[in-house]
PDB file of C-alpha atoms in Angstrom:
ATOM      1  CA  UNK A1227      16.823   8.829  -3.204  1.00 39.00           C
ATOM      2  CA  UNK A1228      14.523   6.229  -1.676  1.00 42.00           C
ATOM      3  CA  UNK A1229      14.292   8.154   1.588  1.00 42.00           C
ATOM      4  CA  UNK A1230      11.063  10.037   2.067  1.00 43.00           C
ATOM      5  CA  UNK A1231       9.603   8.367  -1.007  1.00 41.00           C
ATOM      6  CA  UNK A1232       6.685   7.186   1.088  1.00 44.00           C
ATOM      7  CA  UNK A1233       5.098  10.620   0.987  1.00 40.00           C
ATOM      8  CA  UNK A1234       4.336   9.954  -2.662  1.00 38.00           C
ATOM      9  CA  UNK A1235       2.026   7.002  -1.934  1.00 42.00           C
ATOM     10  CA  UNK A1236      -1.275   8.473  -3.055  1.00 39.00           C
ATOM     11  CA  UNK A1237      -3.261   6.071  -0.884  1.00 43.00           C
ATOM     12  CA  UNK A1238      -1.529   7.188   2.334  1.00 47.00           C
ATOM     13  CA  UNK A1239      -2.566  10.808   2.857  1.00 43.00           C
ATOM     14  CA  UNK A1240      -6.196   9.819   2.234  1.00 44.00           C
ATOM     15  CA  UNK A1241      -6.042   7.049   4.798  1.00 48.00           C
ATOM     16  CA  UNK A1242      -4.070   8.412   7.679  1.00 49.00           C
ATOM     17  CA  UNK A1243      -2.938  11.615   9.221  1.00 49.00           C
ATOM     18  CA  UNK A1244       0.318  11.184  11.138  1.00 47.00           C
ATOM     19  CA  UNK A1245      -0.562   9.841  14.569  1.00 51.00           C
ATOM     20  CA  UNK A1246      -4.253   9.641  13.676  1.00 55.00           C
ATOM     21  CA  UNK A1247      -6.624   7.107  15.210  1.00 60.00           C
ATOM     22  CA  UNK A1248      -7.005   3.851  13.272  1.00 61.00           C
ATOM     23  CA  UNK A1249      -9.651   3.846  10.572  1.00 61.00           C
ATOM     24  CA  UNK A1250     -13.171   2.675  11.127  1.00 67.00           C
ATOM     25  CA  UNK A1251     -13.262  -0.808   9.597  1.00 67.00           C
ATOM     26  CA  UNK A1252     -15.704  -0.229   6.724  1.00 80.00           C
ATOM     27  CA  UNK A1253     -15.253  -2.563   3.714  1.00 83.00           C
ATOM     28  CA  UNK A1254     -13.922   0.306   1.562  1.00 84.00           C
ATOM     29  CA  UNK A1255     -11.437   1.359   4.225  1.00 84.00           C
ATOM     30  CA  UNK A1256     -10.277  -2.213   4.783  1.00 84.00           C
ATOM     31  CA  UNK A1257      -9.705  -2.753   1.061  1.00 88.00           C
ATOM     32  CA  UNK A1258      -7.760   0.517   0.829  1.00 88.00           C
ATOM     33  CA  UNK A1259      -5.721  -0.416   3.913  1.00 89.00           C
ATOM     34  CA  UNK A1260      -4.894  -3.852   2.542  1.00 88.00           C
ATOM     35  CA  UNK A1261      -3.658  -2.365  -0.713  1.00 91.00           C
ATOM     36  CA  UNK A1262      -1.687   0.336   1.151  1.00 92.00           C
ATOM     37  CA  UNK A1263      -0.012  -2.358   3.262  1.00 93.00           C
ATOM     38  CA  UNK A1264       0.760  -4.432   0.177  1.00 94.00           C
ATOM     39  CA  UNK A1265       2.417  -1.488  -1.565  1.00 94.00           C
ATOM     40  CA  UNK A1266       4.377  -0.584   1.564  1.00 95.00           C
ATOM     41  CA  UNK A1267       5.527  -4.199   2.080  1.00 95.00           C
ATOM     42  CA  UNK A1268       6.956  -4.261  -1.434  1.00 95.00           C
ATOM     43  CA  UNK A1269       8.664  -0.906  -0.931  1.00 95.00           C
ATOM     44  CA  UNK A1270      10.173  -1.990   2.404  1.00 96.00           C
ATOM     45  CA  UNK A1271      11.401  -5.291   0.962  1.00 96.00           C
ATOM     46  CA  UNK A1272      12.958  -3.370  -1.940  1.00 96.00           C
ATOM     47  CA  UNK A1273      14.752  -0.988   0.436  1.00 97.00           C
ATOM     48  CA  UNK A1274      16.215  -3.767   2.581  1.00 97.00           C
ATOM     49  CA  UNK A1275      17.149  -5.858  -0.471  1.00 97.00           C
ATOM     50  CA  UNK A1276      19.306  -2.931  -1.633  1.00 97.00           C
ATOM     51  CA  UNK A1277      21.458  -3.147   1.529  1.00 98.00           C
ATOM     52  CA  UNK A1278      24.770  -5.001   1.338  1.00 98.00           C
ATOM     53  CA  UNK A1279      25.513  -7.788   3.822  1.00 97.00           C
ATOM     54  CA  UNK A1280      28.231  -5.592   5.331  1.00 98.00           C
ATOM     55  CA  UNK A1281      25.768  -2.721   5.853  1.00 98.00           C
ATOM     56  CA  UNK A1282      23.216  -5.073   7.437  1.00 98.00           C
ATOM     57  CA  UNK A1283      25.939  -6.383   9.763  1.00 98.00           C
ATOM     58  CA  UNK A1284      26.997  -2.823  10.652  1.00 98.00           C
ATOM     59  CA  UNK A1285      23.447  -1.772  11.551  1.00 98.00           C
ATOM     60  CA  UNK A1286      22.842  -5.069  13.385  1.00 98.00           C
ATOM     61  CA  UNK A1287      25.820  -4.348  15.671  1.00 98.00           C
ATOM     62  CA  UNK A1288      24.567  -0.835  16.457  1.00 98.00           C
ATOM     63  CA  UNK A1289      21.001  -1.986  17.158  1.00 98.00           C
ATOM     64  CA  UNK A1290      22.207  -4.952  19.263  1.00 98.00           C
ATOM     65  CA  UNK A1291      24.353  -2.629  21.389  1.00 97.00           C
ATOM     66  CA  UNK A1292      21.416  -0.257  21.868  1.00 97.00           C
ATOM     67  CA  UNK A1293      19.195  -3.146  22.958  1.00 98.00           C
ATOM     68  CA  UNK A1294      21.748  -4.627  25.354  1.00 98.00           C
ATOM     69  CA  UNK A1295      22.192  -1.201  27.005  1.00 97.00           C
ATOM     70  CA  UNK A1296      18.415  -0.717  27.309  1.00 98.00           C
ATOM     71  CA  UNK A1297      17.044  -0.799  30.905  1.00 98.00           C
ATOM     72  CA  UNK A1298      14.044  -2.922  29.844  1.00 98.00           C
ATOM     73  CA  UNK A1299      16.458  -5.509  28.467  1.00 98.00           C
ATOM     74  CA  UNK A1300      18.826  -5.397  31.415  1.00 98.00           C
ATOM     75  CA  UNK A1301      15.983  -5.777  33.910  1.00 98.00           C
ATOM     76  CA  UNK A1302      13.963  -8.469  32.122  1.00 98.00           C
ATOM     77  CA  UNK A1303      14.190 -12.125  33.109  1.00 98.00           C
ATOM     78  CA  UNK A1304      11.991 -13.774  30.457  1.00 98.00           C
ATOM     79  CA  UNK A1305      12.488 -12.560  26.897  1.00 98.00           C
ATOM     80  CA  UNK A1306      11.120 -13.694  23.528  1.00 98.00           C
ATOM     81  CA  UNK A1307      13.530 -13.282  20.596  1.00 98.00           C
ATOM     82  CA  UNK A1308      12.808 -13.944  16.911  1.00 96.00           C
ATOM     83  CA  UNK A1309      15.281 -16.017  14.882  1.00 95.00           C
ATOM     84  CA  UNK A1310      16.139 -13.660  12.063  1.00 94.00           C
ATOM     85  CA  UNK A1311      15.679 -14.073   8.338  1.00 92.00           C
ATOM     86  CA  UNK A1312      18.175 -12.526   5.900  1.00 92.00           C
ATOM     87  CA  UNK A1313      16.162  -9.298   5.588  1.00 94.00           C
ATOM     88  CA  UNK A1314      15.976  -8.648   9.343  1.00 96.00           C
ATOM     89  CA  UNK A1315      18.323  -7.377  12.057  1.00 98.00           C
ATOM     90  CA  UNK A1316      20.306 -10.489  13.024  1.00 97.00           C
ATOM     91  CA  UNK A1317      19.597 -11.707  16.567  1.00 97.00           C
ATOM     92  CA  UNK A1318      22.338 -14.349  17.140  1.00 95.00           C
ATOM     93  CA  UNK A1319      24.491 -12.038  19.288  1.00 96.00           C
ATOM     94  CA  UNK A1320      21.500 -10.905  21.329  1.00 98.00           C
ATOM     95  CA  UNK A1321      20.540 -14.535  22.024  1.00 98.00           C
ATOM     96  CA  UNK A1322      24.105 -15.299  23.166  1.00 97.00           C
ATOM     97  CA  UNK A1323      23.972 -12.277  25.472  1.00 98.00           C
ATOM     98  CA  UNK A1324      20.604 -13.408  26.912  1.00 98.00           C
ATOM     99  CA  UNK A1325      22.192 -16.715  27.984  1.00 98.00           C
ATOM    100  CA  UNK A1326      25.389 -15.071  29.243  1.00 98.00           C
ATOM    101  CA  UNK A1327      23.248 -12.951  31.571  1.00 98.00           C
ATOM    102  CA  UNK A1328      21.294 -15.970  32.822  1.00 98.00           C
ATOM    103  CA  UNK A1329      17.962 -14.789  31.424  1.00 98.00           C
ATOM    104  CA  UNK A1330      15.320 -17.187  30.066  1.00 98.00           C
ATOM    105  CA  UNK A1331      15.038 -17.119  26.277  1.00 98.00           C
ATOM    106  CA  UNK A1332      11.938 -18.038  24.265  1.00 97.00           C
ATOM    107  CA  UNK A1333      11.783 -18.359  20.474  1.00 97.00           C
ATOM    108  CA  UNK A1334       8.834 -18.514  18.059  1.00 95.00           C
ATOM    109  CA  UNK A1335       7.227 -21.664  16.782  1.00 93.00           C
ATOM    110  CA  UNK A1336       4.875 -20.693  13.949  1.00 88.00           C
ATOM    111  CA  UNK A1337       2.027 -22.959  12.947  1.00 86.00           C
ATOM    112  CA  UNK A1338       1.689 -22.958   9.170  1.00 82.00           C
ATOM    113  CA  UNK A1339      -1.659 -22.181   7.517  1.00 83.00           C
ATOM    114  CA  UNK A1340      -2.802 -20.335  10.648  1.00 86.00           C
ATOM    115  CA  UNK A1341      -1.927 -17.230  12.642  1.00 89.00           C
ATOM    116  CA  UNK A1342      -0.989 -19.275  15.730  1.00 92.00           C
ATOM    117  CA  UNK A1343       2.462 -18.891  17.244  1.00 94.00           C
ATOM    118  CA  UNK A1344       3.937 -20.170  20.493  1.00 94.00           C
ATOM    119  CA  UNK A1345       7.046 -18.931  22.287  1.00 96.00           C
ATOM    120  CA  UNK A1346       9.091 -21.983  23.233  1.00 95.00           C
ATOM    121  CA  UNK A1347      11.892 -22.007  25.816  1.00 96.00           C
ATOM    122  CA  UNK A1348      15.366 -22.419  24.337  1.00 96.00           C
ATOM    123  CA  UNK A1349      17.864 -24.430  26.405  1.00 94.00           C
ATOM    124  CA  UNK A1350      21.044 -22.743  25.079  1.00 95.00           C
ATOM    125  CA  UNK A1351      22.266 -20.536  22.236  1.00 94.00           C
ATOM    126  CA  UNK A1352      23.933 -23.567  20.622  1.00 93.00           C
ATOM    127  CA  UNK A1353      20.679 -25.545  20.648  1.00 92.00           C
ATOM    128  CA  UNK A1354      19.406 -23.385  17.744  1.00 91.00           C
ATOM    129  CA  UNK A1355      21.626 -25.288  15.282  1.00 90.00           C
ATOM    130  CA  UNK A1356      19.887 -28.564  16.200  1.00 90.00           C
ATOM    131  CA  UNK A1357      16.387 -27.235  15.521  1.00 89.00           C
ATOM    132  CA  UNK A1358      14.568 -28.379  12.372  1.00 85.00           C
ATOM    133  CA  UNK A1359      14.291 -25.960   9.425  1.00 85.00           C
ATOM    134  CA  UNK A1360      10.842 -24.842   8.276  1.00 82.00           C
ATOM    135  CA  UNK A1361       9.767 -24.286   4.682  1.00 76.00           C
ATOM    136  CA  UNK A1362      10.585 -20.581   5.254  1.00 74.00           C
ATOM    137  CA  UNK A1363      14.152 -21.588   6.064  1.00 79.00           C
ATOM    138  CA  UNK A1364      13.802 -20.565   9.709  1.00 82.00           C
ATOM    139  CA  UNK A1365      14.784 -22.902  12.511  1.00 88.00           C
ATOM    140  CA  UNK A1366      12.082 -23.532  15.058  1.00 85.00           C
ATOM    141  CA  UNK A1367      11.266 -26.044  17.809  1.00 88.00           C
ATOM    142  CA  UNK A1368       9.425 -29.191  16.781  1.00 82.00           C
ATOM    143  CA  UNK A1369       5.777 -29.715  17.794  1.00 79.00           C
ATOM    144  CA  UNK A1370       6.698 -31.427  21.035  1.00 74.00           C
ATOM    145  CA  UNK A1371       4.425 -31.296  24.048  1.00 69.00           C
ATOM    146  CA  UNK A1372       7.324 -31.514  26.499  1.00 74.00           C
ATOM    147  CA  UNK A1373       8.682 -28.070  25.574  1.00 84.00           C
ATOM    148  CA  UNK A1374       7.840 -25.117  27.794  1.00 90.00           C
ATOM    149  CA  UNK A1375       5.643 -22.383  26.279  1.00 92.00           C
ATOM    150  CA  UNK A1376       6.067 -18.918  27.840  1.00 95.00           C
ATOM    151  CA  UNK A1377       2.387 -18.324  28.585  1.00 95.00           C
ATOM    152  CA  UNK A1378       1.826 -21.715  30.250  1.00 92.00           C
ATOM    153  CA  UNK A1379       4.387 -20.680  32.876  1.00 92.00           C
ATOM    154  CA  UNK A1380       5.600 -17.232  33.964  1.00 94.00           C
ATOM    155  CA  UNK A1381       4.653 -15.173  30.903  1.00 95.00           C
ATOM    156  CA  UNK A1382       7.100 -12.726  29.277  1.00 97.00           C
ATOM    157  CA  UNK A1383       8.734  -9.494  30.421  1.00 97.00           C
ATOM    158  CA  UNK A1384      10.014  -8.419  27.005  1.00 98.00           C
ATOM    159  CA  UNK A1385       9.299  -9.406  23.414  1.00 98.00           C
ATOM    160  CA  UNK A1386      11.538  -8.490  20.483  1.00 98.00           C
ATOM    161  CA  UNK A1387       9.504  -7.881  17.345  1.00 97.00           C
ATOM    162  CA  UNK A1388      10.479  -8.400  13.732  1.00 96.00           C
ATOM    163  CA  UNK A1389       8.637  -6.590  10.941  1.00 96.00           C
ATOM    164  CA  UNK A1390       8.946  -5.074   7.494  1.00 96.00           C
ATOM    165  CA  UNK A1391       8.261  -1.453   8.390  1.00 96.00           C
ATOM    166  CA  UNK A1392       7.749   0.770  11.428  1.00 96.00           C
ATOM    167  CA  UNK A1393       6.770   4.346  12.175  1.00 94.00           C
ATOM    168  CA  UNK A1394       7.546   6.555  15.163  1.00 90.00           C
ATOM    169  CA  UNK A1395       4.015   6.188  16.563  1.00 92.00           C
ATOM    170  CA  UNK A1396       4.565   2.528  17.489  1.00 93.00           C
ATOM    171  CA  UNK A1397       2.836   1.114  14.412  1.00 95.00           C
ATOM    172  CA  UNK A1398       4.343  -1.995  12.827  1.00 96.00           C
ATOM    173  CA  UNK A1399       3.952  -3.477   9.371  1.00 95.00           C
ATOM    174  CA  UNK A1400       4.269  -7.256   9.637  1.00 93.00           C
ATOM    175  CA  UNK A1401       4.337  -9.816   6.855  1.00 91.00           C
ATOM    176  CA  UNK A1402       0.571 -10.074   6.909  1.00 89.00           C
ATOM    177  CA  UNK A1403       0.143 -13.381   8.748  1.00 89.00           C
ATOM    178  CA  UNK A1404      -0.849 -11.843  12.098  1.00 90.00           C
ATOM    179  CA  UNK A1405       1.305 -14.103  14.291  1.00 93.00           C
ATOM    180  CA  UNK A1406       2.568 -11.380  16.617  1.00 94.00           C
ATOM    181  CA  UNK A1407      -0.735  -9.502  16.872  1.00 92.00           C
ATOM    182  CA  UNK A1408      -2.582 -12.650  17.953  1.00 93.00           C
ATOM    183  CA  UNK A1409       0.224 -13.640  20.330  1.00 95.00           C
ATOM    184  CA  UNK A1410       0.207 -10.247  22.075  1.00 95.00           C
ATOM    185  CA  UNK A1411      -3.567 -10.605  22.471  1.00 93.00           C
ATOM    186  CA  UNK A1412      -3.007 -13.950  24.187  1.00 94.00           C
ATOM    187  CA  UNK A1413      -0.436 -12.311  26.478  1.00 95.00           C
ATOM    188  CA  UNK A1414      -3.198 -10.008  27.764  1.00 92.00           C
ATOM    189  CA  UNK A1415      -4.967 -13.085  29.198  1.00 92.00           C
ATOM    190  CA  UNK A1416      -1.856 -13.969  31.247  1.00 92.00           C
ATOM    191  CA  UNK A1417      -1.552 -12.634  34.807  1.00 91.00           C
ATOM    192  CA  UNK A1418       1.710 -10.906  33.836  1.00 91.00           C
ATOM    193  CA  UNK A1419      -0.067  -9.061  31.017  1.00 90.00           C
ATOM    194  CA  UNK A1420       1.407  -7.786  27.775  1.00 93.00           C
ATOM    195  CA  UNK A1421       5.215  -7.782  27.663  1.00 97.00           C
ATOM    196  CA  UNK A1422       7.124  -4.624  26.744  1.00 97.00           C
ATOM    197  CA  UNK A1423       7.536  -4.826  22.961  1.00 97.00           C
ATOM    198  CA  UNK A1424      10.708  -3.591  21.253  1.00 98.00           C
ATOM    199  CA  UNK A1425      11.127  -3.806  17.483  1.00 98.00           C
ATOM    200  CA  UNK A1426      14.586  -4.115  15.920  1.00 98.00           C
ATOM    201  CA  UNK A1427      14.908  -2.344  12.566  1.00 98.00           C
ATOM    202  CA  UNK A1428      17.216  -1.157   9.830  1.00 98.00           C
ATOM    203  CA  UNK A1429      16.907   2.608   9.496  1.00 97.00           C
ATOM    204  CA  UNK A1430      15.583   2.029   5.963  1.00 97.00           C
ATOM    205  CA  UNK A1431      12.506   0.361   7.514  1.00 97.00           C
ATOM    206  CA  UNK A1432      11.373   3.518   9.320  1.00 96.00           C
ATOM    207  CA  UNK A1433       8.588   5.376   7.551  1.00 93.00           C
ATOM    208  CA  UNK A1434       6.297   8.307   8.269  1.00 91.00           C
ATOM    209  CA  UNK A1435       3.128   6.313   8.775  1.00 91.00           C
ATOM    210  CA  UNK A1436       2.269   2.625   8.737  1.00 93.00           C
ATOM    211  CA  UNK A1437      -1.390   2.062   7.797  1.00 90.00           C
ATOM    212  CA  UNK A1438      -3.109   0.232  10.662  1.00 87.00           C
ATOM    213  CA  UNK A1439      -6.421  -1.150  11.890  1.00 80.00           C
ATOM    214  CA  UNK A1440      -7.628  -1.753  15.436  1.00 76.00           C
ATOM    215  CA  UNK A1441      -6.331  -5.340  15.447  1.00 75.00           C
ATOM    216  CA  UNK A1442      -2.746  -4.238  14.781  1.00 84.00           C
ATOM    217  CA  UNK A1443      -0.964  -4.299  18.139  1.00 87.00           C
ATOM    218  CA  UNK A1444       1.235  -1.283  18.841  1.00 92.00           C
ATOM    219  CA  UNK A1445       4.846  -1.686  19.904  1.00 95.00           C
ATOM    220  CA  UNK A1446       6.433   0.291  22.717  1.00 97.00           C
ATOM    221  CA  UNK A1447       9.651   1.226  20.966  1.00 96.00           C
ATOM    222  CA  UNK A1448      11.642   0.749  17.754  1.00 97.00           C
ATOM    223  CA  UNK A1449      15.435   0.520  17.985  1.00 97.00           C
ATOM    224  CA  UNK A1450      17.379   1.513  14.879  1.00 97.00           C
ATOM    225  CA  UNK A1451      20.426   3.540  13.940  1.00 97.00           C
ATOM    226  CA  UNK A1452      19.197   7.077  14.510  1.00 86.00           C
ATOM    227  CA  UNK A1453      20.571   9.670  12.051  1.00 73.00           C
TER     228      UNK A1453
END
């Protein structure tokens, strides 16, 4: 079975002990880390690609319920939510719930050919369908100066994080663009500070150890269907 297969990655045991401090960024270490991440990204994509739509829907419902029952979610007022791609936990129901509870919802606007992302205020759950599609087939707000960005106003209480892989130490494997890491750094400059970060995951995306460097921002919690 695919479960536990990550222990066989020869590059992993050399790089990281479970829960170990991030590696010192020597050129050799960085090259080894990059290749370890690349291998793990492919493995994670393969695992999620093997899931049926029905199974992804089933896990999405469980994870959404866990999030909606979470005290950090119930008590937050300003929340950033990713618009999901096909290989991610689907967030439509969460976004509807955010508006039903009268919370303020912010969604990503990624700038291509950079690692810059803004979190733009969404007026309603239905407004998503009117947003333009990007080349990645994700809807996102247009580059329009009149739209409210979370950090220019009250900051964020909670941020929901996508990703390809996660471990139980709060390490996240992104797609390699660095959008979320750089955004969380910018949050630190805001008076409200860094929002509580919750990742939403399929259980197949949980692994023993994600290889990380100092610039990889940790998440507070990963929600998935626990065995």
